[in-house]
Amino acid sequence: MEKRTILKLPGDGIGEIVLEQAIRVLDAAGFKADYVHGDIGWKYWCTEGNPLPDRTIKLLEKYKIALFGAITSKPKDDAAAELAPELQGKGLVYFSPIVSMRQHFKLDTCVRPCKTYKGNLLNFVRRNADGTIDEPNIDVVIFRQNTEGLYGGVEWTNPNDEVYKGLMTHVKFQKNFADVPRDELSISTRIFTKKATEKILRAAFEYARKFGYESVTLCEKPNVLRETSGMMFKMAKKMQAEDYPEIRLKNTNIDAQMMWLTKNPEDYGVLVAGNLFGDIISDGFAGLIGGLGFACSANIGDEVAVFEPTHGSAPKYADYPVSIVNPIAMIASACMMLDHIGEVEMAKRIRNAIAEVIEEGKVKTYDMMKMHGSPDVIEKGAATTEQMTDAIIAKL
Ligand code: NAI
Ligand code: MG
């Protein structure tokens, strides 16, 4: 096995904690790599006015593969207030560095698997008509368009003349919003391009074919969002008919899908959606398999790929003297990295080790015991972050 160089982007809060644990597991599994540190996150916003410094972009250009922990983002006014005094009043505007990274490197395919771990106390259970309880086995992979849509960043409050004039050319705008004072308008656009839509749809169908999933479910809202979701639905139908006749295309609306989440989650395989709806359904499914402590993800572009847990920096847990958070989401994200670079067997071994620890049920972080996070969960029998990692390593 050739030795790799991996960029590690710990970020803020628990991002730093869980990333170190993932690297311990990779080491124990025999993955040979040098880890180069990259600066990202809130502290660089406060001290430099840029949460994703250019030097980090250069490192990512060079090394192409990164493990990312999590960052802290705060609302506009807090962002301005926490900026170093010498940087204030210079017109600096905070923008989420993970969103910037996705857009800069065109990491347009976000992959989020949610699979039931046997024996996890947090698994979703359901009551049957005869009163018995069952625990459906969930095995879904969500493909989320990662760079456009509602998170594309094309937004205005109090739009300028050109934008306002443009909006006034739309009959619906004229009818419904013409009498709203301009400074009372906030507008976020939802832009879908054919190229990126084609790409995420194809990634979903290819994955379904490769791993034997019988369906791809498009989860949008084409009946209302006629242009964006409508285009995506039309393209999905054409692609399925022409190139993937053996795979069933299902079409659900995001709102109904959230209801079906708990009715029949086992009926879904691969799901595909735009940026916001993909974000929503992936968190929804994650809730059925144990929540944020288990939800892993990959952000994949043509050249660069970044692997991260879907959880954030959980600032309230970041400064505990002994960390209590669950490292599994980050470790499973590292497994996605291994798959991506062809170390499929190693990824499988780590996943099996995680599954064994969970099924055995002896070592559980506080979330797996349905506790509220607080420093005393350890006295109450919860494993620390490090103990969970130790247990996974022991199974390896
Ligand atoms: P969060 O994901 O950081 O935490 C929400 C709650 O989920 C936590 O309070 C905790 O109860 C639980 N949780 C999260 N990770 C866990 C883990 N590994 N083990 C056990 N429990 C875990 O989301 P929140 O509180 O909404 O945001 C905190 C900060 O993180 C914000 O500044 C937000 O902007 C940022 N954020 C960053 C993301 C990223 O870096 N990709 C994603 C989501 C939020
Ligand atoms: Mg999210």
Short mmCIF file of C-alpha atoms and ligand atoms in Angstrom, two decimals:
data_model
loop_
_atom_site.label_atom_id
_atom_site.label_comp_id
_atom_site.label_asym_id
_atom_site.label_seq_id
_atom_site.Cartn_x
_atom_site.Cartn_y
_atom_site.Cartn_z
CA MET A 1 0.00 0.00 0.00
CA GLU A 2 1.41 3.38 -0.98
CA LYS A 3 1.70 5.93 1.78
CA ARG A 4 -0.87 8.70 1.41
CA THR A 5 -0.94 12.31 2.45
CA ILE A 6 -4.28 13.33 3.90
CA LEU A 7 -5.24 16.87 4.78
CA LYS A 8 -6.82 17.07 8.22
CA LEU A 9 -9.18 19.96 8.85
CA PRO A 10 -10.26 19.69 12.49
CA GLY A 11 -12.18 22.99 12.57
CA ASP A 12 -13.87 23.99 15.83
CA GLY A 13 -15.29 22.43 18.96
CA ILE A 14 -15.78 18.69 18.91
CA GLY A 15 -14.54 18.61 15.31
CA GLU A 16 -11.02 18.58 16.68
CA ILE A 17 -11.83 15.83 19.17
CA VAL A 18 -13.52 13.38 16.82
CA LEU A 19 -11.01 13.85 14.01
CA GLU A 20 -8.15 12.74 16.27
CA GLN A 21 -10.14 9.61 17.15
CA ALA A 22 -10.72 8.76 13.49
CA ILE A 23 -7.00 9.02 12.83
CA ARG A 24 -6.29 6.68 15.75
CA VAL A 25 -8.61 4.12 14.15
CA LEU A 26 -7.06 4.56 10.70
CA ASP A 27 -3.61 4.02 12.22
CA ALA A 28 -4.77 0.93 14.05
CA ALA A 29 -6.29 -0.48 10.87
CA GLY A 30 -2.91 -0.15 9.19
CA PHE A 31 -3.66 2.82 6.96
CA LYS A 32 -0.35 4.40 6.02
CA ALA A 33 -0.59 8.16 5.82
CA ASP A 34 0.95 11.47 6.71
CA TYR A 35 -1.61 13.97 7.99
CA VAL A 36 -1.07 17.61 7.08
CA HIS A 37 -2.99 20.14 9.19
CA GLY A 38 -5.16 22.80 7.55
CA ASP A 39 -6.63 25.86 9.32
CA ILE A 40 -10.38 26.28 9.06
CA GLY A 41 -13.17 27.63 11.22
CA TRP A 42 -14.41 30.29 13.56
CA LYS A 43 -11.04 31.18 15.10
CA TYR A 44 -9.69 32.16 11.67
CA TRP A 45 -12.76 34.28 11.02
CA CYS A 46 -12.17 36.12 14.31
CA THR A 47 -8.44 36.62 13.88
CA GLU A 48 -8.04 36.91 10.10
CA GLY A 49 -11.52 37.72 8.80
CA ASN A 50 -11.57 34.51 6.76
CA PRO A 51 -12.73 31.14 8.11
CA LEU A 52 -11.23 29.36 5.07
CA PRO A 53 -7.79 30.95 4.60
CA ASP A 54 -6.17 30.83 1.15
CA ARG A 55 -3.35 28.68 2.52
CA THR A 56 -5.91 25.99 3.36
CA ILE A 57 -7.35 26.15 -0.16
CA LYS A 58 -3.82 25.67 -1.52
CA LEU A 59 -3.30 22.63 0.72
CA LEU A 60 -6.53 21.10 -0.49
CA GLU A 61 -5.55 21.80 -4.12
CA LYS A 62 -2.33 19.97 -3.43
CA TYR A 63 -3.46 16.96 -1.41
CA LYS A 64 -6.99 16.53 -2.81
CA ILE A 65 -8.31 14.33 0.00
CA ALA A 66 -9.35 15.76 3.36
CA LEU A 67 -10.87 14.63 6.61
CA PHE A 68 -12.91 17.43 8.11
CA GLY A 69 -14.26 17.67 11.68
CA ALA A 70 -16.81 20.46 12.04
CA ILE A 71 -16.93 24.23 12.21
CA THR A 72 -18.85 26.76 14.23
CA SER A 73 -20.99 29.28 12.36
CA LYS A 74 -22.82 32.10 14.09
CA PRO A 75 -25.48 34.59 12.90
CA LYS A 76 -24.50 37.70 10.96
CA ASP A 77 -24.47 40.12 13.91
CA ASP A 78 -22.43 37.81 16.17
CA ALA A 79 -19.98 37.23 13.35
CA ALA A 80 -19.43 40.96 12.99
CA ALA A 81 -19.11 41.49 16.75
CA GLU A 82 -16.51 38.74 17.31
CA LEU A 83 -14.20 39.93 14.57
CA ALA A 84 -10.84 41.23 15.86
CA PRO A 85 -11.07 45.03 16.51
CA GLU A 86 -8.53 45.84 13.78
CA LEU A 87 -10.68 43.95 11.21
CA GLN A 88 -13.97 45.58 12.11
CA GLY A 89 -15.63 48.05 9.77
CA LYS A 90 -13.74 46.73 6.74
CA GLY A 91 -16.81 45.23 5.14
CA LEU A 92 -15.79 41.63 5.86
CA VAL A 93 -18.72 39.24 5.56
CA TYR A 94 -18.81 35.80 7.17
CA PHE A 95 -19.64 32.86 4.93
CA SER A 96 -19.64 29.23 6.10
CA PRO A 97 -16.25 27.73 5.18
CA ILE A 98 -17.70 24.29 4.48
CA VAL A 99 -20.18 25.79 2.03
CA SER A 100 -17.33 27.85 0.50
CA MET A 101 -15.17 24.75 0.23
CA ARG A 102 -17.96 22.81 -1.48
CA GLN A 103 -18.47 25.62 -3.96
CA HIS A 104 -14.80 26.45 -4.57
CA PHE A 105 -13.83 22.85 -5.33
CA LYS A 106 -17.17 21.99 -6.95
CA LEU A 107 -17.76 19.20 -4.45
CA ASP A 108 -21.16 18.79 -6.02
CA THR A 109 -21.95 15.27 -4.91
CA CYS A 110 -22.75 14.76 -1.26
CA VAL A 111 -23.22 11.14 -0.21
CA ARG A 112 -24.86 10.32 3.13
CA PRO A 113 -25.46 6.67 3.99
CA CYS A 114 -27.80 5.77 6.86
CA LYS A 115 -27.73 2.11 7.83
CA THR A 116 -29.09 0.40 10.90
CA TYR A 117 -26.49 -0.98 13.27
CA LYS A 118 -27.85 -4.12 14.87
CA GLY A 119 -28.33 -3.75 18.61
CA ASN A 120 -28.25 0.04 18.68
CA LEU A 121 -30.69 1.13 21.39
CA LEU A 122 -31.40 4.25 19.35
CA ASN A 123 -32.77 2.35 16.36
CA PHE A 124 -36.24 3.36 15.25
CA VAL A 125 -38.96 0.92 16.30
CA ARG A 126 -42.55 0.73 15.13
CA ARG A 127 -45.75 -0.82 16.46
CA ASN A 128 -47.52 -3.23 14.11
CA ALA A 129 -51.31 -3.60 13.70
CA ASP A 130 -51.26 -6.65 16.00
CA GLY A 131 -49.48 -4.72 18.74
CA THR A 132 -46.08 -6.31 18.21
CA ILE A 133 -43.07 -4.06 17.81
CA ASP A 134 -40.64 -4.31 14.97
CA GLU A 135 -37.36 -2.65 14.17
CA PRO A 136 -37.14 -2.06 10.41
CA ASN A 137 -33.74 -2.50 8.88
CA ILE A 138 -32.81 0.79 7.24
CA ASP A 139 -30.29 0.83 4.44
CA VAL A 140 -30.44 4.06 2.49
CA VAL A 141 -27.88 6.25 0.79
CA ILE A 142 -28.80 9.86 0.17
CA PHE A 143 -27.30 11.76 -2.76
CA ARG A 144 -27.59 15.47 -2.12
CA GLN A 145 -26.67 18.12 -4.69
CA ASN A 146 -24.11 20.03 -2.73
CA THR A 147 -23.36 23.34 -4.40
CA GLU A 148 -26.51 24.98 -5.76
CA GLY A 149 -30.18 25.34 -4.90
CA LEU A 150 -31.16 27.29 -1.83
CA TYR A 151 -27.62 27.14 -0.46
CA GLY A 152 -26.15 28.76 -3.56
CA GLY A 153 -25.69 32.02 -1.64
CA VAL A 154 -27.49 34.23 -4.19
CA GLU A 155 -29.50 36.29 -1.73
CA TRP A 156 -30.58 39.85 -1.06
CA THR A 157 -32.15 41.90 1.65
CA ASN A 158 -33.47 45.22 0.37
CA PRO A 159 -32.53 44.34 -3.25
CA ASN A 160 -30.88 46.96 -5.45
CA ASP A 161 -32.53 48.60 -8.48
CA GLU A 162 -31.45 46.05 -11.07
CA VAL A 163 -32.53 43.08 -9.01
CA TYR A 164 -35.81 44.73 -8.08
CA LYS A 165 -36.54 45.63 -11.70
CA GLY A 166 -35.79 42.07 -12.74
CA LEU A 167 -38.13 40.68 -10.12
CA MET A 168 -40.87 43.06 -11.21
CA THR A 169 -40.83 41.45 -14.65
CA HIS A 170 -42.25 38.30 -13.06
CA VAL A 171 -46.02 38.29 -13.03
CA LYS A 172 -46.24 36.53 -9.65
CA PHE A 173 -43.89 39.04 -8.06
CA GLN A 174 -45.92 41.93 -9.39
CA LYS A 175 -49.14 40.40 -8.16
CA ASN A 176 -48.03 39.35 -4.70
CA PHE A 177 -45.09 41.53 -3.67
CA ALA A 178 -45.22 44.78 -5.62
CA ASP A 179 -46.66 46.74 -2.69
CA VAL A 180 -44.12 45.46 -0.14
CA PRO A 181 -41.55 48.17 0.77
CA ARG A 182 -38.25 47.18 -0.75
CA ASP A 183 -36.40 47.27 2.57
CA GLU A 184 -38.87 44.71 3.91
CA LEU A 185 -37.90 42.16 1.26
CA SER A 186 -35.48 39.30 1.82
CA ILE A 187 -34.86 36.99 -1.09
CA SER A 188 -32.96 33.71 -1.34
CA THR A 189 -32.82 32.10 -4.77
CA ARG A 190 -33.04 28.41 -5.63
CA ILE A 191 -30.90 27.88 -8.70
CA PHE A 192 -30.60 24.45 -10.38
CA THR A 193 -28.37 23.95 -13.41
CA LYS A 194 -28.78 21.10 -15.86
CA LYS A 195 -25.15 20.11 -15.54
CA ALA A 196 -25.11 19.74 -11.76
CA THR A 197 -28.57 18.15 -11.71
CA GLU A 198 -27.49 15.59 -14.30
CA LYS A 199 -24.40 14.85 -12.24
CA ILE A 200 -26.15 14.15 -8.96
CA LEU A 201 -28.83 12.05 -10.66
CA ARG A 202 -26.23 10.01 -12.48
CA ALA A 203 -24.20 9.50 -9.31
CA ALA A 204 -27.33 8.15 -7.59
CA PHE A 205 -28.27 5.78 -10.41
CA GLU A 206 -24.69 4.53 -10.80
CA TYR A 207 -24.47 3.83 -7.08
CA ALA A 208 -27.79 1.97 -7.12
CA ARG A 209 -26.57 -0.17 -10.00
CA LYS A 210 -23.16 -0.85 -8.49
CA PHE A 211 -24.50 -1.87 -5.08
CA GLY A 212 -27.70 -3.58 -6.22
CA TYR A 213 -30.34 -1.18 -4.90
CA GLU A 214 -33.64 -1.75 -6.67
CA SER A 215 -34.87 1.86 -6.57
CA VAL A 216 -33.80 5.47 -6.75
CA THR A 217 -36.21 7.89 -5.10
CA LEU A 218 -36.22 11.49 -6.24
CA CYS A 219 -37.29 13.54 -3.24
CA GLU A 220 -38.23 17.05 -4.36
CA LYS A 221 -41.47 18.99 -4.86
CA PRO A 222 -42.13 19.20 -8.62
CA ASN A 223 -45.83 19.94 -8.18
CA VAL A 224 -45.02 23.32 -6.59
CA LEU A 225 -41.39 24.10 -7.46
CA ARG A 226 -42.19 23.58 -11.10
CA GLU A 227 -39.01 24.97 -12.58
CA THR A 228 -36.27 23.53 -10.35
CA SER A 229 -37.79 20.33 -8.98
CA GLY A 230 -39.74 20.02 -12.21
CA MET A 231 -36.59 20.02 -14.29
CA MET A 232 -34.93 17.49 -11.98
CA PHE A 233 -37.92 15.12 -12.19
CA LYS A 234 -38.03 15.34 -15.96
CA MET A 235 -34.32 14.63 -16.22
CA ALA A 236 -34.56 11.72 -13.77
CA LYS A 237 -37.35 10.09 -15.77
CA LYS A 238 -35.40 10.40 -19.02
CA MET A 239 -32.19 9.09 -17.46
CA GLN A 240 -33.92 6.12 -15.89
CA ALA A 241 -35.73 5.20 -19.12
CA GLU A 242 -32.66 5.51 -21.31
CA ASP A 243 -29.85 4.25 -19.11
CA TYR A 244 -31.14 2.44 -16.01
CA PRO A 245 -34.21 0.42 -17.02
CA GLU A 246 -33.56 -2.18 -14.29
CA ILE A 247 -33.81 0.43 -11.50
CA ARG A 248 -37.19 1.75 -10.39
CA LEU A 249 -37.55 5.52 -10.18
CA LYS A 250 -39.77 6.62 -7.32
CA ASN A 251 -40.88 10.20 -6.94
CA THR A 252 -41.80 11.61 -3.53
CA ASN A 253 -42.42 15.12 -2.26
CA ILE A 254 -40.14 16.25 0.54
CA ASP A 255 -43.02 16.91 2.94
CA ALA A 256 -44.68 13.54 2.35
CA GLN A 257 -41.30 11.84 2.53
CA MET A 258 -40.79 13.17 6.04
CA MET A 259 -44.06 11.51 7.04
CA TRP A 260 -43.16 8.24 5.29
CA LEU A 261 -39.84 8.29 7.07
CA THR A 262 -41.38 6.62 10.09
CA LYS A 263 -44.04 4.63 8.22
CA ASN A 264 -41.92 2.64 5.80
CA PRO A 265 -38.25 3.65 5.95
CA GLU A 266 -37.18 0.13 4.93
CA ASP A 267 -38.78 0.65 1.49
CA TYR A 268 -36.18 3.16 0.37
CA GLY A 269 -32.75 2.51 -1.10
CA VAL A 270 -30.97 5.29 -2.89
CA LEU A 271 -32.50 8.76 -2.56
CA VAL A 272 -31.54 11.82 -4.54
CA ALA A 273 -32.43 15.46 -3.95
CA GLY A 274 -31.35 19.07 -4.33
CA ASN A 275 -29.29 20.80 -1.69
CA LEU A 276 -31.79 21.81 1.01
CA PHE A 277 -34.12 18.82 0.65
CA GLY A 278 -31.12 16.47 0.61
CA ASP A 279 -29.92 18.07 3.82
CA ILE A 280 -33.35 17.58 5.37
CA ILE A 281 -33.96 13.95 4.38
CA SER A 282 -30.46 12.91 5.34
CA ASP A 283 -30.93 14.31 8.86
CA GLY A 284 -34.35 12.66 8.96
CA PHE A 285 -33.01 9.23 8.12
CA ALA A 286 -30.04 9.75 10.44
CA GLY A 287 -32.53 10.15 13.27
CA LEU A 288 -33.80 6.62 12.60
CA ILE A 289 -30.39 5.01 12.94
CA GLY A 290 -29.12 6.76 16.05
CA GLY A 291 -28.81 10.44 15.17
CA LEU A 292 -25.91 12.72 14.65
CA GLY A 293 -23.42 10.49 16.43
CA PHE A 294 -23.78 8.02 13.55
CA ALA A 295 -24.29 10.17 10.46
CA CYS A 296 -21.31 10.23 8.10
CA SER A 297 -20.85 11.93 4.75
CA ALA A 298 -18.66 12.50 1.73
CA ASN A 299 -18.40 15.65 -0.40
CA ILE A 300 -17.07 14.58 -3.76
CA GLY A 301 -15.87 16.64 -6.71
CA ASP A 302 -13.96 15.73 -9.86
CA GLU A 303 -10.60 16.23 -8.18
CA VAL A 304 -11.09 16.94 -4.51
CA ALA A 305 -13.05 15.00 -1.90
CA VAL A 306 -13.77 15.94 1.72
CA PHE A 307 -15.15 13.50 4.29
CA GLU A 308 -16.99 14.74 7.37
CA PRO A 309 -19.56 13.78 9.96
CA THR A 310 -22.82 15.62 9.36
CA HIS A 311 -22.91 16.93 12.91
CA GLY A 312 -21.58 20.35 13.84
CA SER A 313 -19.07 21.51 16.40
CA ALA A 314 -21.43 20.98 19.40
CA PRO A 315 -19.75 23.85 21.30
CA LYS A 316 -21.42 22.99 24.61
CA TYR A 317 -19.45 19.70 24.71
CA ALA A 318 -16.19 20.98 23.33
CA ASP A 319 -14.57 22.03 26.59
CA TYR A 320 -15.45 19.08 28.81
CA PRO A 321 -12.36 17.90 30.67
CA VAL A 322 -13.11 14.39 29.38
CA SER A 323 -14.89 14.25 26.06
CA ILE A 324 -18.24 12.43 25.94
CA VAL A 325 -19.26 12.77 22.30
CA ASN A 326 -19.68 9.84 19.97
CA PRO A 327 -16.79 9.49 17.51
CA ILE A 328 -18.58 6.96 15.27
CA ALA A 329 -19.90 9.48 12.72
CA MET A 330 -16.38 10.76 12.14
CA ILE A 331 -14.87 7.26 12.05
CA ALA A 332 -17.52 6.13 9.56
CA SER A 333 -16.70 9.22 7.45
CA ALA A 334 -13.07 8.09 7.43
CA CYS A 335 -14.34 4.71 6.12
CA MET A 336 -16.01 6.57 3.25
CA MET A 337 -12.63 8.13 2.51
CA LEU A 338 -11.03 4.68 2.44
CA ASP A 339 -13.70 3.47 -0.01
CA HIS A 340 -13.10 6.52 -2.18
CA ILE A 341 -9.38 5.87 -2.48
CA GLY A 342 -9.83 2.16 -3.07
CA GLU A 343 -9.06 0.80 0.41
CA VAL A 344 -12.39 -0.99 0.42
CA GLU A 345 -11.33 -3.98 2.54
CA MET A 346 -9.90 -1.75 5.24
CA ALA A 347 -13.10 0.29 5.33
CA LYS A 348 -15.09 -2.90 5.70
CA ARG A 349 -12.94 -4.08 8.60
CA ILE A 350 -13.45 -0.81 10.45
CA ARG A 351 -17.19 -0.85 9.80
CA ASN A 352 -17.37 -4.41 11.08
CA ALA A 353 -15.48 -3.38 14.20
CA ILE A 354 -17.94 -0.53 14.81
CA ALA A 355 -20.87 -2.90 14.25
CA GLU A 356 -19.44 -5.45 16.70
CA VAL A 357 -18.95 -2.86 19.43
CA ILE A 358 -22.50 -1.63 19.01
CA GLU A 359 -24.03 -5.10 18.92
CA GLU A 360 -22.08 -6.21 21.97
CA GLY A 361 -23.51 -3.21 23.82
CA LYS A 362 -20.85 -2.99 26.52
CA VAL A 363 -19.35 0.32 25.45
CA LYS A 364 -21.84 3.09 24.75
CA THR A 365 -21.42 6.85 24.57
CA TYR A 366 -24.04 8.98 26.34
CA ASP A 367 -26.18 9.45 23.24
CA MET A 368 -26.41 5.67 22.81
CA MET A 369 -27.79 5.44 26.35
CA LYS A 370 -30.42 8.10 25.67
CA MET A 371 -28.89 10.43 28.25
CA HIS A 372 -28.66 14.20 28.13
CA GLY A 373 -25.10 15.28 27.63
CA SER A 374 -23.39 16.46 30.83
CA PRO A 375 -20.00 15.79 32.42
CA ASP A 376 -21.48 13.27 34.89
CA VAL A 377 -22.66 10.83 32.21
CA ILE A 378 -19.37 9.00 32.67
CA GLU A 379 -20.14 8.27 36.34
CA LYS A 380 -23.50 7.02 35.14
CA GLY A 381 -21.87 4.41 32.92
CA ALA A 382 -21.42 6.15 29.57
CA ALA A 383 -18.18 5.59 27.71
CA THR A 384 -15.91 8.52 26.95
CA THR A 385 -15.10 9.42 23.35
CA GLU A 386 -11.73 7.80 23.77
CA GLN A 387 -13.11 4.62 25.33
CA MET A 388 -15.44 4.17 22.38
CA THR A 389 -12.49 4.54 20.03
CA ASP A 390 -10.47 2.09 22.14
CA ALA A 391 -13.27 -0.47 21.90
CA ILE A 392 -13.40 -0.14 18.10
CA ILE A 393 -9.64 -0.47 17.87
CA ALA A 394 -9.72 -3.55 20.10
CA LYS A 395 -12.14 -5.22 17.66
CA LEU A 396 -9.76 -4.51 14.79
P1 NAI B 1 -24.43 20.13 16.35
O1 NAI B 1 -24.47 19.01 15.37
O2 NAI B 1 -23.11 20.70 16.64
O3 NAI B 1 -25.04 19.63 17.71
C1 NAI B 1 -26.42 19.37 17.94
C2 NAI B 1 -26.56 18.35 19.05
O4 NAI B 1 -26.36 17.05 18.52
C3 NAI B 1 -25.53 18.47 20.14
O5 NAI B 1 -25.88 19.38 21.12
C4 NAI B 1 -25.49 17.05 20.66
O6 NAI B 1 -26.58 16.85 21.50
C5 NAI B 1 -25.67 16.25 19.42
N1 NAI B 1 -24.41 15.80 18.82
C6 NAI B 1 -23.75 16.33 17.77
N2 NAI B 1 -22.66 15.64 17.50
C7 NAI B 1 -22.63 14.62 18.38
C8 NAI B 1 -21.74 13.53 18.60
N3 NAI B 1 -20.66 13.33 17.84
N4 NAI B 1 -22.00 12.70 19.62
C9 NAI B 1 -23.08 12.87 20.39
N5 NAI B 1 -23.95 13.85 20.23
C10 NAI B 1 -23.74 14.72 19.23
O7 NAI B 1 -25.43 21.24 15.80
P2 NAI B 1 -25.80 22.67 16.40
O8 NAI B 1 -25.84 22.66 17.89
O9 NAI B 1 -27.01 23.07 15.66
O10 NAI B 1 -24.64 23.62 15.92
C11 NAI B 1 -23.45 23.87 16.64
C12 NAI B 1 -22.49 24.59 15.74
O11 NAI B 1 -22.07 23.71 14.69
C13 NAI B 1 -23.09 25.81 15.06
O12 NAI B 1 -22.17 26.84 15.07
C14 NAI B 1 -23.39 25.33 13.65
O13 NAI B 1 -23.35 26.38 12.73
C15 NAI B 1 -22.28 24.34 13.43
N6 NAI B 1 -22.56 23.30 12.44
C16 NAI B 1 -21.52 22.93 11.65
C17 NAI B 1 -21.68 21.90 10.74
C18 NAI B 1 -20.48 21.48 9.95
O14 NAI B 1 -19.37 21.79 10.33
N7 NAI B 1 -20.64 20.74 8.90
C19 NAI B 1 -22.96 21.20 10.58
C20 NAI B 1 -23.96 21.62 11.54
C21 NAI B 1 -23.76 22.65 12.42
MG MG B 2 -27.53 19.44 7.96
#
